PDB file of C-alpha atoms in Angstrom:
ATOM      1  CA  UNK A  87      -0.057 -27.277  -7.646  1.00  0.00           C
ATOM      2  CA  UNK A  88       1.627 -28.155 -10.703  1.00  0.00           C
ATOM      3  CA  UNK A  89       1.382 -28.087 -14.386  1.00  0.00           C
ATOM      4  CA  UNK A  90       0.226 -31.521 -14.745  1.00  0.00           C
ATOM      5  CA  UNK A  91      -2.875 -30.390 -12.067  1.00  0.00           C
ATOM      6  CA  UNK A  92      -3.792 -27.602 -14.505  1.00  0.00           C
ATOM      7  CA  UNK A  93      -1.590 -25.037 -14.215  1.00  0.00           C
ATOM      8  CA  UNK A  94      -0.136 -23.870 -16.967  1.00  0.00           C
ATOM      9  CA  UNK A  95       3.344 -23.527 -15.996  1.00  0.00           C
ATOM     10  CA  UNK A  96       5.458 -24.887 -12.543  1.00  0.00           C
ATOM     11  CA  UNK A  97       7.126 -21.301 -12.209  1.00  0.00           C
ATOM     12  CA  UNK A  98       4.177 -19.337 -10.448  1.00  0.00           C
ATOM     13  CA  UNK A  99       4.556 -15.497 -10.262  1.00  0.00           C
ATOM     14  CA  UNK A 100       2.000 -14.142  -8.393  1.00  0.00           C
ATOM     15  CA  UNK A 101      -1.426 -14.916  -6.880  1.00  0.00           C
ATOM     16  CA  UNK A 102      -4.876 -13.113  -6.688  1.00  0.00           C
ATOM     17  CA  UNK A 103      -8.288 -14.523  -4.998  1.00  0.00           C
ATOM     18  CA  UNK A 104     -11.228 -12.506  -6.583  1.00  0.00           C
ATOM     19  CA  UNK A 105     -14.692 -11.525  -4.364  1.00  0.00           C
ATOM     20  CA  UNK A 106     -16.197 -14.131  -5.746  1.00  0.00           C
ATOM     21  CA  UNK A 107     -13.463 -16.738  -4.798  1.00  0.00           C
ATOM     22  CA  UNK A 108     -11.434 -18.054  -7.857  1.00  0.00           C
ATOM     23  CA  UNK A 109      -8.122 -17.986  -7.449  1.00  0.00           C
ATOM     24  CA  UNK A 110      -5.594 -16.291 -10.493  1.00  0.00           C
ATOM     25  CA  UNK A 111      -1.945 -17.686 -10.586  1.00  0.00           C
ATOM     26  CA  UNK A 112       0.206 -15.559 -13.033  1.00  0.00           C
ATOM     27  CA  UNK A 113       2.361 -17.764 -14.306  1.00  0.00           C
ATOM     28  CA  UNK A 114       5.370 -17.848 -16.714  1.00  0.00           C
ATOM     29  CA  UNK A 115       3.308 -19.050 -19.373  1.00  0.00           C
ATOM     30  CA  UNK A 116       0.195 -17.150 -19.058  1.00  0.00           C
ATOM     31  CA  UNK A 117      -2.661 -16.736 -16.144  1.00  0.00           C
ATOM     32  CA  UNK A 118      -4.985 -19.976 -14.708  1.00  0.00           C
ATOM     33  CA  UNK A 119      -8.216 -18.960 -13.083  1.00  0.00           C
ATOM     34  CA  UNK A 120      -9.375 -21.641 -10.938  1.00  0.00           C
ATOM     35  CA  UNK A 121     -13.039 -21.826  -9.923  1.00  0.00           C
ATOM     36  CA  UNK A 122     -15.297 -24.626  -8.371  1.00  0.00           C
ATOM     37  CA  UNK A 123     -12.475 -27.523  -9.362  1.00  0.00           C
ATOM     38  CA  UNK A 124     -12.263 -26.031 -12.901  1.00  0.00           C
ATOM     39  CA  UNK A 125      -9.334 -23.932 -14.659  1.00  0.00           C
ATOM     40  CA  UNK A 126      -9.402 -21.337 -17.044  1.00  0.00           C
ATOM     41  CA  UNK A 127      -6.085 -20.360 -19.030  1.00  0.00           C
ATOM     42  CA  UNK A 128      -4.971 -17.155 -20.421  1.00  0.00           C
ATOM     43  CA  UNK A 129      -2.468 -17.187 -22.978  1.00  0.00           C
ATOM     44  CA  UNK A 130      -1.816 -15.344 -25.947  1.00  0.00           C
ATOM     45  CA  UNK A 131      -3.682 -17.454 -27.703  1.00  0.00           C
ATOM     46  CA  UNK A 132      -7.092 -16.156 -25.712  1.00  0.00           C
ATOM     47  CA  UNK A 133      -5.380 -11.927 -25.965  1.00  0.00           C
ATOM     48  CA  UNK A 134      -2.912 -11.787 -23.485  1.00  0.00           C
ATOM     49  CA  UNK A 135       0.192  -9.075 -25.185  1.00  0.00           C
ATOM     50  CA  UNK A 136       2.728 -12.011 -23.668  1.00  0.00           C
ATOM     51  CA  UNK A 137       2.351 -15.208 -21.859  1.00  0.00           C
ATOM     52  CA  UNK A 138       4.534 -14.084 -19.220  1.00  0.00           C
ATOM     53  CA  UNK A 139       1.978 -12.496 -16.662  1.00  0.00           C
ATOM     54  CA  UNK A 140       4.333 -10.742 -13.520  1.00  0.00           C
ATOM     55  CA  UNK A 141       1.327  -9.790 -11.548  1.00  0.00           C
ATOM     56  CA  UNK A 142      -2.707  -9.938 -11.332  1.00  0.00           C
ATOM     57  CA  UNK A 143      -5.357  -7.915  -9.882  1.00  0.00           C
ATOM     58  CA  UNK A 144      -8.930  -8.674  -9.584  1.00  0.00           C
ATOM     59  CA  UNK A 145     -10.761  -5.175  -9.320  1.00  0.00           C
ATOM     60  CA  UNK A 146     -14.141  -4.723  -7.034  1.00  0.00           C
ATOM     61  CA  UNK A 147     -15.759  -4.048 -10.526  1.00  0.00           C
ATOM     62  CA  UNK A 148     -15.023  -7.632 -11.839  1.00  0.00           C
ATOM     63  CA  UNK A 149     -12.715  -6.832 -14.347  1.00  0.00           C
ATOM     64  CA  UNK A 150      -9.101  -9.214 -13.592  1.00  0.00           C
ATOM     65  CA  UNK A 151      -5.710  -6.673 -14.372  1.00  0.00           C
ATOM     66  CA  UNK A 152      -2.871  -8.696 -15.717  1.00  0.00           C
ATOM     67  CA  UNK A 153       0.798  -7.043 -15.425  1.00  0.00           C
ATOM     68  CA  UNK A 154       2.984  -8.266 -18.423  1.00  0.00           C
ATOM     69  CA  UNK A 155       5.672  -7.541 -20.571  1.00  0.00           C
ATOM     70  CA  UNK A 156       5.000  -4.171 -22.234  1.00  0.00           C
ATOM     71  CA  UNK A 157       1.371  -3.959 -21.297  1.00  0.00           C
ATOM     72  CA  UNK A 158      -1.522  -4.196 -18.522  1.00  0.00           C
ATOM     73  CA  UNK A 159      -3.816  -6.584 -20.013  1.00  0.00           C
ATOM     74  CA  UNK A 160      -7.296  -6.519 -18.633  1.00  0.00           C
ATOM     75  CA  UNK A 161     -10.060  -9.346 -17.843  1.00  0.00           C
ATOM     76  CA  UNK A 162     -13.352  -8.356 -18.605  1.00  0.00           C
ATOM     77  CA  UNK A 163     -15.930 -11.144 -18.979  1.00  0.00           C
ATOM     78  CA  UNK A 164     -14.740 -13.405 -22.015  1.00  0.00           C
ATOM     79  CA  UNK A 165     -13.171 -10.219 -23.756  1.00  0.00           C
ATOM     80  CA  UNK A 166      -9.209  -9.710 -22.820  1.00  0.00           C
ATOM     81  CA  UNK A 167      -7.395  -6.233 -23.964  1.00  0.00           C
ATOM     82  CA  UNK A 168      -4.534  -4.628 -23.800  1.00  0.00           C
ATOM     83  CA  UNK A 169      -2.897  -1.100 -22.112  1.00  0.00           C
ATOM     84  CA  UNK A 170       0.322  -0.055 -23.250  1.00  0.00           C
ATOM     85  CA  UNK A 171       2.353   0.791 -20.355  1.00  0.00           C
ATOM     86  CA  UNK A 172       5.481   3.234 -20.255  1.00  0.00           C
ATOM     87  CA  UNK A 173       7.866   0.792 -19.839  1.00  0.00           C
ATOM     88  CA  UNK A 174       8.641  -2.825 -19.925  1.00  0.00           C
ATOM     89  CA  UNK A 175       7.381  -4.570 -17.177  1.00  0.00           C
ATOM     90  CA  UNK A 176       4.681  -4.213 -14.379  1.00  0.00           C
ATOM     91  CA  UNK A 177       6.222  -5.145 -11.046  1.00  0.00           C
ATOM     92  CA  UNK A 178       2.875  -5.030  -8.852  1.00  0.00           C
ATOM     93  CA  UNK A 179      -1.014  -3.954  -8.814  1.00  0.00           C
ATOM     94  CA  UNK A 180      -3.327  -2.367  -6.340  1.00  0.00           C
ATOM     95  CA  UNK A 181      -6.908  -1.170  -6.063  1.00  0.00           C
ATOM     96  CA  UNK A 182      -7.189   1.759  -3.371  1.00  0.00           C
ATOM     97  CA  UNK A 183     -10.614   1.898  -1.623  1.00  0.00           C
ATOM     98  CA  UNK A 184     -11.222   4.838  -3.790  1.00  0.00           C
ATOM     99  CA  UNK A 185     -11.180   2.148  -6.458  1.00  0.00           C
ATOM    100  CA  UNK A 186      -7.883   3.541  -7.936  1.00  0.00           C
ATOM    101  CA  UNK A 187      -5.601   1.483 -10.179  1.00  0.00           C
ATOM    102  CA  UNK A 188      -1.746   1.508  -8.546  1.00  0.00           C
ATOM    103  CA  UNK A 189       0.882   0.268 -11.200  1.00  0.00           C
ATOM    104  CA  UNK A 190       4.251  -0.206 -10.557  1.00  0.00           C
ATOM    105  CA  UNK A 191       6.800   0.252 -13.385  1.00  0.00           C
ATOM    106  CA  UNK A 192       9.848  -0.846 -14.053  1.00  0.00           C
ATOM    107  CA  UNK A 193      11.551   1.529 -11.712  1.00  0.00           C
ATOM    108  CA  UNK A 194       8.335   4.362 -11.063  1.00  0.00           C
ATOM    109  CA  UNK A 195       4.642   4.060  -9.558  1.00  0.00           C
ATOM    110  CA  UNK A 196       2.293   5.033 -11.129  1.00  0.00           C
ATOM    111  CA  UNK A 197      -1.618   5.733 -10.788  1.00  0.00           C
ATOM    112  CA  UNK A 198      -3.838   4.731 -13.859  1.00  0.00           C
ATOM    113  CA  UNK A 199      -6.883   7.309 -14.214  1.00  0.00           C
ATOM    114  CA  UNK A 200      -8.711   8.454 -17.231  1.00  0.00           C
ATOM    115  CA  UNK A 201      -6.881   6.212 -19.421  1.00  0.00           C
ATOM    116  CA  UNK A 202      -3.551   7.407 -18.588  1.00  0.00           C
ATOM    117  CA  UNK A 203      -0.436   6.775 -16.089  1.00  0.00           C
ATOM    118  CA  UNK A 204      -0.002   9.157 -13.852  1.00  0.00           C
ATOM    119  CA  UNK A 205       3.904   8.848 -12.372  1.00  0.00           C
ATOM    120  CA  UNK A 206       4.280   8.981  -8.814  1.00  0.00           C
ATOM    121  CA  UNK A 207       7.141  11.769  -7.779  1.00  0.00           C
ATOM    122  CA  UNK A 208       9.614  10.799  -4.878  1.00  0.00           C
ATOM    123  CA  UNK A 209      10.397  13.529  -1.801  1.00  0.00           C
ATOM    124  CA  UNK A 210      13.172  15.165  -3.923  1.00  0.00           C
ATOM    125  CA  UNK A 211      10.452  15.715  -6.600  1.00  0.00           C
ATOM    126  CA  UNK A 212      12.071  13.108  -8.748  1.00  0.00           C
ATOM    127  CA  UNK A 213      10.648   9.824 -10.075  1.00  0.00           C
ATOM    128  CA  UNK A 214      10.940   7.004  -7.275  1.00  0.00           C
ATOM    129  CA  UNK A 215      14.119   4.686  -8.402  1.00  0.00           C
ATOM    130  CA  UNK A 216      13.483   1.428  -7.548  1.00  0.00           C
ATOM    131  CA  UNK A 217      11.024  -1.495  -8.158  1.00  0.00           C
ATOM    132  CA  UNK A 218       7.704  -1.020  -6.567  1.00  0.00           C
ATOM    133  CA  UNK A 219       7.211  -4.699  -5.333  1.00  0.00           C
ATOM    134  CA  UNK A 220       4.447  -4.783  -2.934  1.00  0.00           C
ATOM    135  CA  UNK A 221       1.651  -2.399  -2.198  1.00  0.00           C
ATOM    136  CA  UNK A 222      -0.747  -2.118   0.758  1.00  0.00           C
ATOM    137  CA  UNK A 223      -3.368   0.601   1.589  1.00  0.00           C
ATOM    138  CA  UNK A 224      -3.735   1.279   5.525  1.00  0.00           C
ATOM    139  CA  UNK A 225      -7.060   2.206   7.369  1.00  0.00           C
ATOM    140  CA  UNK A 226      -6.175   5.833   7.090  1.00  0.00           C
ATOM    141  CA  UNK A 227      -5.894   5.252   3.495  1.00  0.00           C
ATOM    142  CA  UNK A 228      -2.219   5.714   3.088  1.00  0.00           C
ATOM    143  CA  UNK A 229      -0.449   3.315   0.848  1.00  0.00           C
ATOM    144  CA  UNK A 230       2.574   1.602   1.636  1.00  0.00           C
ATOM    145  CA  UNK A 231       4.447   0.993  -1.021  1.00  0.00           C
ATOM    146  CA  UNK A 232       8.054  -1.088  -0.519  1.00  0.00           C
ATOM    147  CA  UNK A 233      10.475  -0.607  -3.137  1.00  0.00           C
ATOM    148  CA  UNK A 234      13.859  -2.249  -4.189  1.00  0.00           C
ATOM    149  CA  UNK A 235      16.684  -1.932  -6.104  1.00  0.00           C
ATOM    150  CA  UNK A 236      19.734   0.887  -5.483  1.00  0.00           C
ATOM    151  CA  UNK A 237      17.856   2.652  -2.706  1.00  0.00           C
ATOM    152  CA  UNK A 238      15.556  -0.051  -0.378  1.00  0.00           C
ATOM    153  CA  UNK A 239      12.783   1.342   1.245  1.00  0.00           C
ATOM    154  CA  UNK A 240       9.376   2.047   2.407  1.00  0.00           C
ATOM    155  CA  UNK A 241       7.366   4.940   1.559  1.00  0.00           C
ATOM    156  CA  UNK A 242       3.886   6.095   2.515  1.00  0.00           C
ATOM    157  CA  UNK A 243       1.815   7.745  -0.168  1.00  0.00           C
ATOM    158  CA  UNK A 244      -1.475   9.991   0.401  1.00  0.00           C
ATOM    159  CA  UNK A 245      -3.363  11.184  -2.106  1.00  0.00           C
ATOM    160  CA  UNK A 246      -0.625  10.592  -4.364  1.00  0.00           C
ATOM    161  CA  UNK A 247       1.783  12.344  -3.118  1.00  0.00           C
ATOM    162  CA  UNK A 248       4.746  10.625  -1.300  1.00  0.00           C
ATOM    163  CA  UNK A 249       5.054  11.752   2.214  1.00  0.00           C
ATOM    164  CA  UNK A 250       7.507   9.669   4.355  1.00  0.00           C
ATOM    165  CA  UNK A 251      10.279   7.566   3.396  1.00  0.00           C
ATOM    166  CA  UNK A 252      12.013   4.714   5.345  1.00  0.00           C
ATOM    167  CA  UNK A 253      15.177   3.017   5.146  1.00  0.00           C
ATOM    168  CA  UNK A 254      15.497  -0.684   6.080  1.00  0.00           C
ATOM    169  CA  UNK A 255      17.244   0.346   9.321  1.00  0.00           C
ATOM    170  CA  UNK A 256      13.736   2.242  10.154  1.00  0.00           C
ATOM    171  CA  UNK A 257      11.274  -0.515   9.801  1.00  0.00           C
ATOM    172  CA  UNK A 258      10.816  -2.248  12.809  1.00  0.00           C
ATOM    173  CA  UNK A 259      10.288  -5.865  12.486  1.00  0.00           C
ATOM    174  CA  UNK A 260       6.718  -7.054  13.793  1.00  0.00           C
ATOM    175  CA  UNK A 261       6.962  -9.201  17.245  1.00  0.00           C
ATOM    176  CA  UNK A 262       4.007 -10.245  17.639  1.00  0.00           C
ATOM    177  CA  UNK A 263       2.206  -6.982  16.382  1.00  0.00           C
ATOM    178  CA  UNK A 264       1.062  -5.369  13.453  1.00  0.00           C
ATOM    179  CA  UNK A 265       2.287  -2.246  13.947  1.00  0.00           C
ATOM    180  CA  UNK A 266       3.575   0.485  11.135  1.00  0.00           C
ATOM    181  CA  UNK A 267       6.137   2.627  11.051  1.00  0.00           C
ATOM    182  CA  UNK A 268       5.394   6.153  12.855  1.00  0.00           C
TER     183      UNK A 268
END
């Protein structure tokens, strides 16, 4: 894919395929929808806070979340709005199957409930330090949630609450398997 095929910028950020199968690229210069051989751009121009969209999420309810600079800007039908977020950047997005929204920011996690962000407290009872760069929700409804920066690592969160943390030198790498860390 490049810009010349639609897309509205070569540096692609992040990927999301909805239920209903259109795929969302953020991009550097906004977010392309592509459905059925057609493409949809979000900009500023259609309500996006920036064009520079780090992450997307398309929820079970329809609506598409957008993670940008300064704000989680949110997809619903034709309408786009925007969420102040406390900080600068959103570094990833999850849905739980509880339908949860998961935000990582800047340097902290973070669920958003009831119209506010909720911060995610480490094992010392501190904020996590780190980027929270990828998260995944397990059949026993933990999430995994792998952060970087000082301190890499892996931590698994229930209901919120972080209970184990590993260290790269704890993960074992997958041969074959999908097995977790135990």
């Amino acid at each position: 894919l490049r810009s010349v095929g639609g897309l509205s910028s070569n540096a692609i950020v992040n990927m999301f395929e909805d239920r209903e199968g259109s795929l969302w690229v953020a991009t550097s210069k906004g977010l392309d929808r592509f459905r059925d051989s057609r493409v949809v751009t979000y900009s500023t121009t259609e309500g996006l806070a920036a064009d520079l969209a780090g992450s997307v999420l398309a929820a079970d309810d329809g609506r598409v979340f957008i993670g940008n600079k300064g704000s989680l800007d949110v997809v619903e039908g034709d309408r786009v709005t925007s969420i102040r977020i406390p900080g600068q950047n959103v570094t990833s997005l999850w849905q739980d199957r509880a339908r949860r929204l998961w935000v990582g920011l800047d340097n902290e996690l973070a669920l958003y409930e009831g119209g506010a962000f909720h911060k995610v407290k480490g094992l010392d009872g501190g904020t996590l330090i780190g980027g929270a760069i990828a998260i995944a929700e397990d059949r026993d409804r933990n999430l995994w949630v792998s952060v970087v920066g000082a301190k890499r690592r892996l931590l698994r969160i229930r209901d919120g609450v972080v209970q184990q943390e590993f260290t790269p030198e704890q993960i074992p790498y997958g041969r074959g398997g999908a097995e977790g860390p135990e």
